[in-house]
DNA sequence: TTGTAGGCGTTATCAC
DNA sequence: GTGATAACGCCTACAA
């Protein structure tokens, strides 16, 4: 059914070894021109393709890179994935994509799967939680993976002992807070995402902290915790609306959340930015042209994918390598000057 | 460095075969309770994980599913990918993602790569072009793939001789046209996407044709061809604006194009829908809450991924299986009643 | 039930 | 330069 290298060798009238050398051609290319041509011709004639699995076995290393995301349908992750895919391709690696659906247990499971597959490296995209048990398991899974020859990198918080691209969430949220204060806003609400999700918390806390430094405090009731996605934005906004008093400005710790909130507000007849200002985080590209243009904190998502891939592939010395990415504030129409 | 099954067998004091049976456990599970426990314990102690590549070789079949998209960062494809990822996971398969960056040559290349990898099946997402040479090459690559044991399915047009999920683009565009006409629009423009891209053309032509049936023709100058993405939408809209006369209603054959157009219009001070109405296609979820809410033709993207995966895995009889998906018109604020 | 041995498709180490 | 042949890690008749 499948044509193997032996078939090619026989067809070309050479030994298996010669056929292998002629077709692979990589290392010490010591094969006569004539034989090489015969082999290549035979390979084409038979429509032969080397079996990557067999090669992996024989060579002792695979050619695949694992990418682990929370949810590939989320524009945040798909943008990162695009970067990783590009880098992987440039490195001649196949990308194995695993979408954990926001379930830490599945995430751990998939690290194990990637180990079974003997992936060269794993890129873990998406921030970490502060669940000690989960982190311990994940750390262990990653240690196993690395001990069986793989390397890993993650995008998020440097708490798992592997190379990490750290996003300076605090810086972004802080500069956003300052800018909002400068624009005249004084009464805020925060759609803060999951309580145990570090990226969300970093953004939320930095925002709150900076405002407090500027003399403005946010009531607890105006800080609402939900999931960090579209549905979470909707839910949080509903809670806020139900509470009654609308703030002057709402900070959603992710653009997708801001989007969900936007939808709920529209249904409720609340206008942005006339009735309330709104800002997000990430600057996902799909949203750059909508009205009102959303104020946000930009992250170089594509680039993040590149960096993480590079870090993942660079192997790991004893000390995990940390690279910090800074954010960029993008003020748009959704947060006009207040008075 | 890596612990193998032999290590486990030795540690447990049993033969390789017994260890294999105990750990795999799949088929005829004939292994004594005591030995099994010893093996399992040894495996845990040694932190052993089977080598999927070796298993694939021995068993003669891999456990991976290939997914080929034009661009994973595009919400259209990432939504489909989410569906495929879910189905793949349910089937116990690893997902190998390949993003062709809209390059047909790369797409063909990646089919070859997937064949090397001996993937179980391939899902090709994204419509086809009408480039005969490209299609021939792709068809050949797919034939090779199938002849070496894999199966395939695609989402788009049933022109490659494999199982296909056909999207009824014409139906969607046609009902959109009718609806727009009913709303009172008479002067149209179409951002039609690439000339050689079938999905784009089906949408564009059905829209134009239906309007003509209703007695309205669109001038050639008002039908502009660009790439089928955000940048293409921008470009097309600039061309339209440069031409001078604004139509009453603009149909972009993809939501992402509509988005690009929206951005250009905003810069030019053209308001949607006050100055001109706008509609897209696909109903990507990220856009459901923006203002103005975009009229579009909904495709069940997630479901598309499921269906395609199912078709890809169902193997292929002699006759390729065709399944048609219908669209659903979604009228929103971007196309209000005209007069 | 358990063990022995051959094979999966390649690569790599040797001799020649 | 070229060709046997032993790995690579696992599965699976076949035999015991």
PDB file of C-alpha atoms in Angstrom, chain A residues 151-333:
ATOM      1  CA  UNK A 151      12.144  22.241  25.869  1.00  0.00           C
ATOM      2  CA  UNK A 152       9.358  24.631  26.664  1.00  0.00           C
ATOM      3  CA  UNK A 153       8.444  28.260  26.916  1.00  0.00           C
ATOM      4  CA  UNK A 154       5.391  30.052  28.044  1.00  0.00           C
ATOM      5  CA  UNK A 155       3.721  33.363  27.587  1.00  0.00           C
ATOM      6  CA  UNK A 156       2.537  34.723  30.868  1.00  0.00           C
ATOM      7  CA  UNK A 157       3.989  34.565  34.328  1.00  0.00           C
ATOM      8  CA  UNK A 158       7.442  33.139  35.070  1.00  0.00           C
ATOM      9  CA  UNK A 159       6.274  30.736  37.730  1.00  0.00           C
ATOM     10  CA  UNK A 160       6.785  27.361  36.155  1.00  0.00           C
ATOM     11  CA  UNK A 161      10.534  27.252  35.906  1.00  0.00           C
ATOM     12  CA  UNK A 162      10.710  27.428  32.139  1.00  0.00           C
ATOM     13  CA  UNK A 163      11.628  30.101  29.641  1.00  0.00           C
ATOM     14  CA  UNK A 164       8.976  32.753  29.737  1.00  0.00           C
ATOM     15  CA  UNK A 165       7.804  35.746  27.800  1.00  0.00           C
ATOM     16  CA  UNK A 166       6.502  38.000  30.511  1.00  0.00           C
ATOM     17  CA  UNK A 167       3.885  40.531  29.607  1.00  0.00           C
ATOM     18  CA  UNK A 168       4.109  43.707  31.550  1.00  0.00           C
ATOM     19  CA  UNK A 169       0.435  43.820  32.369  1.00  0.00           C
ATOM     20  CA  UNK A 170       0.884  46.166  35.272  1.00  0.00           C
ATOM     21  CA  UNK A 171       2.630  48.738  33.177  1.00  0.00           C
ATOM     22  CA  UNK A 172      -0.132  48.709  30.604  1.00  0.00           C
ATOM     23  CA  UNK A 173      -2.979  48.897  33.063  1.00  0.00           C
ATOM     24  CA  UNK A 174      -1.203  51.546  35.051  1.00  0.00           C
ATOM     25  CA  UNK A 175      -0.605  53.840  32.122  1.00  0.00           C
ATOM     26  CA  UNK A 176      -4.182  53.337  31.073  1.00  0.00           C
ATOM     27  CA  UNK A 177      -5.357  54.368  34.522  1.00  0.00           C
ATOM     28  CA  UNK A 178      -3.203  57.440  34.451  1.00  0.00           C
ATOM     29  CA  UNK A 179      -4.466  58.398  31.018  1.00  0.00           C
ATOM     30  CA  UNK A 180      -8.069  57.952  32.071  1.00  0.00           C
ATOM     31  CA  UNK A 181      -7.489  60.120  35.078  1.00  0.00           C
ATOM     32  CA  UNK A 182      -5.892  62.748  32.894  1.00  0.00           C
ATOM     33  CA  UNK A 183      -8.924  62.712  30.654  1.00  0.00           C
ATOM     34  CA  UNK A 184     -11.014  63.682  33.604  1.00  0.00           C
ATOM     35  CA  UNK A 185     -12.595  60.415  34.657  1.00  0.00           C
ATOM     36  CA  UNK A 186     -13.115  59.896  38.352  1.00  0.00           C
ATOM     37  CA  UNK A 187     -15.753  57.202  38.792  1.00  0.00           C
ATOM     38  CA  UNK A 188     -14.637  53.817  37.531  1.00  0.00           C
ATOM     39  CA  UNK A 189     -15.682  50.212  37.275  1.00  0.00           C
ATOM     40  CA  UNK A 190     -13.511  47.254  36.408  1.00  0.00           C
ATOM     41  CA  UNK A 191     -14.558  44.084  34.633  1.00  0.00           C
ATOM     42  CA  UNK A 192     -11.778  42.174  36.231  1.00  0.00           C
ATOM     43  CA  UNK A 193     -11.878  38.663  34.867  1.00  0.00           C
ATOM     44  CA  UNK A 194     -11.319  35.551  36.959  1.00  0.00           C
ATOM     45  CA  UNK A 195     -10.192  35.989  40.506  1.00  0.00           C
ATOM     46  CA  UNK A 196      -7.495  33.337  40.212  1.00  0.00           C
ATOM     47  CA  UNK A 197      -6.127  34.258  36.838  1.00  0.00           C
ATOM     48  CA  UNK A 198      -2.881  36.128  37.194  1.00  0.00           C
ATOM     49  CA  UNK A 199      -2.930  38.176  34.007  1.00  0.00           C
ATOM     50  CA  UNK A 200      -6.400  39.431  34.788  1.00  0.00           C
ATOM     51  CA  UNK A 201      -5.454  40.237  38.325  1.00  0.00           C
ATOM     52  CA  UNK A 202      -2.283  42.038  37.377  1.00  0.00           C
ATOM     53  CA  UNK A 203      -4.214  44.279  35.042  1.00  0.00           C
ATOM     54  CA  UNK A 204      -7.038  44.872  37.431  1.00  0.00           C
ATOM     55  CA  UNK A 205      -4.859  45.535  40.450  1.00  0.00           C
ATOM     56  CA  UNK A 206      -2.456  47.839  38.666  1.00  0.00           C
ATOM     57  CA  UNK A 207      -5.373  49.847  37.367  1.00  0.00           C
ATOM     58  CA  UNK A 208      -6.918  50.155  40.783  1.00  0.00           C
ATOM     59  CA  UNK A 209      -3.641  50.832  42.511  1.00  0.00           C
ATOM     60  CA  UNK A 210      -2.601  53.577  40.137  1.00  0.00           C
ATOM     61  CA  UNK A 211      -5.936  55.303  40.465  1.00  0.00           C
ATOM     62  CA  UNK A 212      -5.681  55.161  44.193  1.00  0.00           C
ATOM     63  CA  UNK A 213      -2.306  56.812  43.974  1.00  0.00           C
ATOM     64  CA  UNK A 214      -4.011  59.534  42.020  1.00  0.00           C
ATOM     65  CA  UNK A 215      -6.560  59.887  44.749  1.00  0.00           C
ATOM     66  CA  UNK A 216      -9.429  57.920  43.296  1.00  0.00           C
ATOM     67  CA  UNK A 217     -10.728  54.733  44.826  1.00  0.00           C
ATOM     68  CA  UNK A 218     -13.045  52.206  43.281  1.00  0.00           C
ATOM     69  CA  UNK A 219     -15.802  50.661  45.361  1.00  0.00           C
ATOM     70  CA  UNK A 220     -15.712  46.885  45.664  1.00  0.00           C
ATOM     71  CA  UNK A 221     -19.129  46.679  44.095  1.00  0.00           C
ATOM     72  CA  UNK A 222     -17.675  48.231  40.975  1.00  0.00           C
ATOM     73  CA  UNK A 223     -15.069  45.533  40.571  1.00  0.00           C
ATOM     74  CA  UNK A 224     -16.684  42.448  39.166  1.00  0.00           C
ATOM     75  CA  UNK A 225     -15.121  39.068  38.520  1.00  0.00           C
ATOM     76  CA  UNK A 226     -16.194  36.814  35.681  1.00  0.00           C
ATOM     77  CA  UNK A 227     -14.577  34.691  33.017  1.00  0.00           C
ATOM     78  CA  UNK A 228     -12.116  36.448  30.748  1.00  0.00           C
ATOM     79  CA  UNK A 229     -13.999  36.212  27.508  1.00  0.00           C
ATOM     80  CA  UNK A 230     -16.975  37.520  25.642  1.00  0.00           C
ATOM     81  CA  UNK A 231     -19.535  35.785  27.848  1.00  0.00           C
ATOM     82  CA  UNK A 232     -17.699  37.010  30.911  1.00  0.00           C
ATOM     83  CA  UNK A 233     -17.906  40.556  29.649  1.00  0.00           C
ATOM     84  CA  UNK A 234     -21.615  40.220  29.164  1.00  0.00           C
ATOM     85  CA  UNK A 235     -22.173  38.753  32.564  1.00  0.00           C
ATOM     86  CA  UNK A 236     -20.055  41.344  34.307  1.00  0.00           C
ATOM     87  CA  UNK A 237     -21.817  44.159  32.537  1.00  0.00           C
ATOM     88  CA  UNK A 238     -25.207  42.814  33.479  1.00  0.00           C
ATOM     89  CA  UNK A 239     -24.155  42.712  37.083  1.00  0.00           C
ATOM     90  CA  UNK A 240     -22.929  46.265  36.865  1.00  0.00           C
ATOM     91  CA  UNK A 241     -26.131  47.487  35.261  1.00  0.00           C
ATOM     92  CA  UNK A 242     -28.241  45.664  37.796  1.00  0.00           C
ATOM     93  CA  UNK A 243     -26.362  47.436  40.556  1.00  0.00           C
ATOM     94  CA  UNK A 244     -27.795  50.672  39.286  1.00  0.00           C
ATOM     95  CA  UNK A 245     -25.202  53.387  39.255  1.00  0.00           C
ATOM     96  CA  UNK A 246     -23.200  53.653  36.090  1.00  0.00           C
ATOM     97  CA  UNK A 247     -19.586  54.809  36.437  1.00  0.00           C
ATOM     98  CA  UNK A 248     -17.990  57.288  34.101  1.00  0.00           C
ATOM     99  CA  UNK A 249     -15.504  54.807  32.752  1.00  0.00           C
ATOM    100  CA  UNK A 250     -15.285  51.023  32.525  1.00  0.00           C
ATOM    101  CA  UNK A 251     -12.064  49.060  32.172  1.00  0.00           C
ATOM    102  CA  UNK A 252     -12.415  45.535  30.867  1.00  0.00           C
ATOM    103  CA  UNK A 253      -9.229  43.534  31.311  1.00  0.00           C
ATOM    104  CA  UNK A 254      -9.576  42.003  27.847  1.00  0.00           C
ATOM    105  CA  UNK A 255     -10.935  43.331  24.572  1.00  0.00           C
ATOM    106  CA  UNK A 256     -13.254  40.394  24.207  1.00  0.00           C
ATOM    107  CA  UNK A 257     -14.767  41.249  27.560  1.00  0.00           C
ATOM    108  CA  UNK A 258     -15.181  44.863  26.510  1.00  0.00           C
ATOM    109  CA  UNK A 259     -16.978  43.568  23.474  1.00  0.00           C
ATOM    110  CA  UNK A 260     -19.393  41.500  25.494  1.00  0.00           C
ATOM    111  CA  UNK A 261     -20.037  44.483  27.727  1.00  0.00           C
ATOM    112  CA  UNK A 262     -20.638  46.632  24.697  1.00  0.00           C
ATOM    113  CA  UNK A 263     -23.330  44.294  23.469  1.00  0.00           C
ATOM    114  CA  UNK A 264     -25.113  44.275  26.793  1.00  0.00           C
ATOM    115  CA  UNK A 265     -24.940  48.032  27.019  1.00  0.00           C
ATOM    116  CA  UNK A 266     -26.383  48.479  23.613  1.00  0.00           C
ATOM    117  CA  UNK A 267     -29.304  46.269  24.510  1.00  0.00           C
ATOM    118  CA  UNK A 268     -29.800  48.306  27.648  1.00  0.00           C
ATOM    119  CA  UNK A 269     -29.680  51.539  25.725  1.00  0.00           C
ATOM    120  CA  UNK A 270     -26.444  52.680  27.293  1.00  0.00           C
ATOM    121  CA  UNK A 271     -24.281  54.496  24.782  1.00  0.00           C
ATOM    122  CA  UNK A 272     -20.505  54.359  24.557  1.00  0.00           C
ATOM    123  CA  UNK A 273     -18.894  56.796  24.952  1.00  0.00           C
ATOM    124  CA  UNK A 274     -21.720  59.283  25.487  1.00  0.00           C
ATOM    125  CA  UNK A 275     -23.069  57.595  28.604  1.00  0.00           C
ATOM    126  CA  UNK A 276     -19.980  55.764  29.700  1.00  0.00           C
ATOM    127  CA  UNK A 277     -16.425  55.357  28.468  1.00  0.00           C
ATOM    128  CA  UNK A 278     -14.914  51.927  27.842  1.00  0.00           C
ATOM    129  CA  UNK A 279     -11.457  50.496  27.439  1.00  0.00           C
ATOM    130  CA  UNK A 280     -10.083  47.019  26.906  1.00  0.00           C
ATOM    131  CA  UNK A 281      -6.751  45.242  26.773  1.00  0.00           C
ATOM    132  CA  UNK A 282      -4.788  43.366  24.049  1.00  0.00           C
ATOM    133  CA  UNK A 283      -5.787  45.394  21.000  1.00  0.00           C
ATOM    134  CA  UNK A 284      -7.073  42.457  19.013  1.00  0.00           C
ATOM    135  CA  UNK A 285      -7.024  43.413  15.367  1.00  0.00           C
ATOM    136  CA  UNK A 286     -10.612  42.569  14.569  1.00  0.00           C
ATOM    137  CA  UNK A 287     -11.724  45.436  16.728  1.00  0.00           C
ATOM    138  CA  UNK A 288      -9.565  48.183  15.383  1.00  0.00           C
ATOM    139  CA  UNK A 289     -12.163  49.515  13.033  1.00  0.00           C
ATOM    140  CA  UNK A 290     -15.371  49.255  14.950  1.00  0.00           C
ATOM    141  CA  UNK A 291     -17.314  52.197  16.238  1.00  0.00           C
ATOM    142  CA  UNK A 292     -16.642  53.468  18.725  1.00  0.00           C
ATOM    143  CA  UNK A 293     -12.986  52.711  18.259  1.00  0.00           C
ATOM    144  CA  UNK A 294     -11.935  50.998  21.435  1.00  0.00           C
ATOM    145  CA  UNK A 295      -9.284  52.403  23.693  1.00  0.00           C
ATOM    146  CA  UNK A 296      -7.012  49.577  24.723  1.00  0.00           C
ATOM    147  CA  UNK A 297      -3.534  48.480  25.670  1.00  0.00           C
ATOM    148  CA  UNK A 298      -1.718  46.984  22.757  1.00  0.00           C
ATOM    149  CA  UNK A 299       0.211  43.757  22.945  1.00  0.00           C
ATOM    150  CA  UNK A 300       2.336  42.637  19.991  1.00  0.00           C
ATOM    151  CA  UNK A 301       0.483  39.346  19.726  1.00  0.00           C
ATOM    152  CA  UNK A 302       2.048  38.069  16.566  1.00  0.00           C
ATOM    153  CA  UNK A 303       5.474  38.965  17.864  1.00  0.00           C
ATOM    154  CA  UNK A 304       4.678  37.253  21.138  1.00  0.00           C
ATOM    155  CA  UNK A 305       4.257  34.050  19.179  1.00  0.00           C
ATOM    156  CA  UNK A 306       7.614  34.507  17.532  1.00  0.00           C
ATOM    157  CA  UNK A 307       9.389  35.228  20.768  1.00  0.00           C
ATOM    158  CA  UNK A 308       7.849  32.310  22.583  1.00  0.00           C
ATOM    159  CA  UNK A 309       8.741  29.939  19.781  1.00  0.00           C
ATOM    160  CA  UNK A 310      12.279  31.169  19.770  1.00  0.00           C
ATOM    161  CA  UNK A 311      12.508  30.800  23.498  1.00  0.00           C
ATOM    162  CA  UNK A 312      10.991  27.338  23.359  1.00  0.00           C
ATOM    163  CA  UNK A 313      13.423  26.223  20.718  1.00  0.00           C
ATOM    164  CA  UNK A 314      16.466  27.775  22.318  1.00  0.00           C
ATOM    165  CA  UNK A 315      16.445  24.919  24.759  1.00  0.00           C
ATOM    166  CA  UNK A 316      16.816  25.596  28.392  1.00  0.00           C
ATOM    167  CA  UNK A 317      19.870  26.265  30.398  1.00  0.00           C
ATOM    168  CA  UNK A 318      19.792  25.818  34.122  1.00  0.00           C
ATOM    169  CA  UNK A 319      18.264  29.204  34.645  1.00  0.00           C
ATOM    170  CA  UNK A 320      15.046  29.779  32.760  1.00  0.00           C
ATOM    171  CA  UNK A 321      15.296  32.736  30.431  1.00  0.00           C
ATOM    172  CA  UNK A 322      12.873  35.564  30.973  1.00  0.00           C
ATOM    173  CA  UNK A 323      12.007  38.128  28.355  1.00  0.00           C
ATOM    174  CA  UNK A 324       9.713  40.996  29.151  1.00  0.00           C
ATOM    175  CA  UNK A 325       7.360  42.547  26.663  1.00  0.00           C
ATOM    176  CA  UNK A 326       6.093  46.020  27.146  1.00  0.00           C
ATOM    177  CA  UNK A 327       2.707  47.294  26.228  1.00  0.00           C
ATOM    178  CA  UNK A 328       1.549  50.341  24.386  1.00  0.00           C
ATOM    179  CA  UNK A 329      -1.385  52.495  25.298  1.00  0.00           C
ATOM    180  CA  UNK A 330      -3.794  53.188  22.470  1.00  0.00           C
ATOM    181  CA  UNK A 331      -6.335  55.882  23.158  1.00  0.00           C
ATOM    182  CA  UNK A 332      -9.288  55.863  20.825  1.00  0.00           C
ATOM    183  CA  UNK A 333     -12.808  57.236  20.643  1.00  0.00           C
TER     184      UNK A 333
END
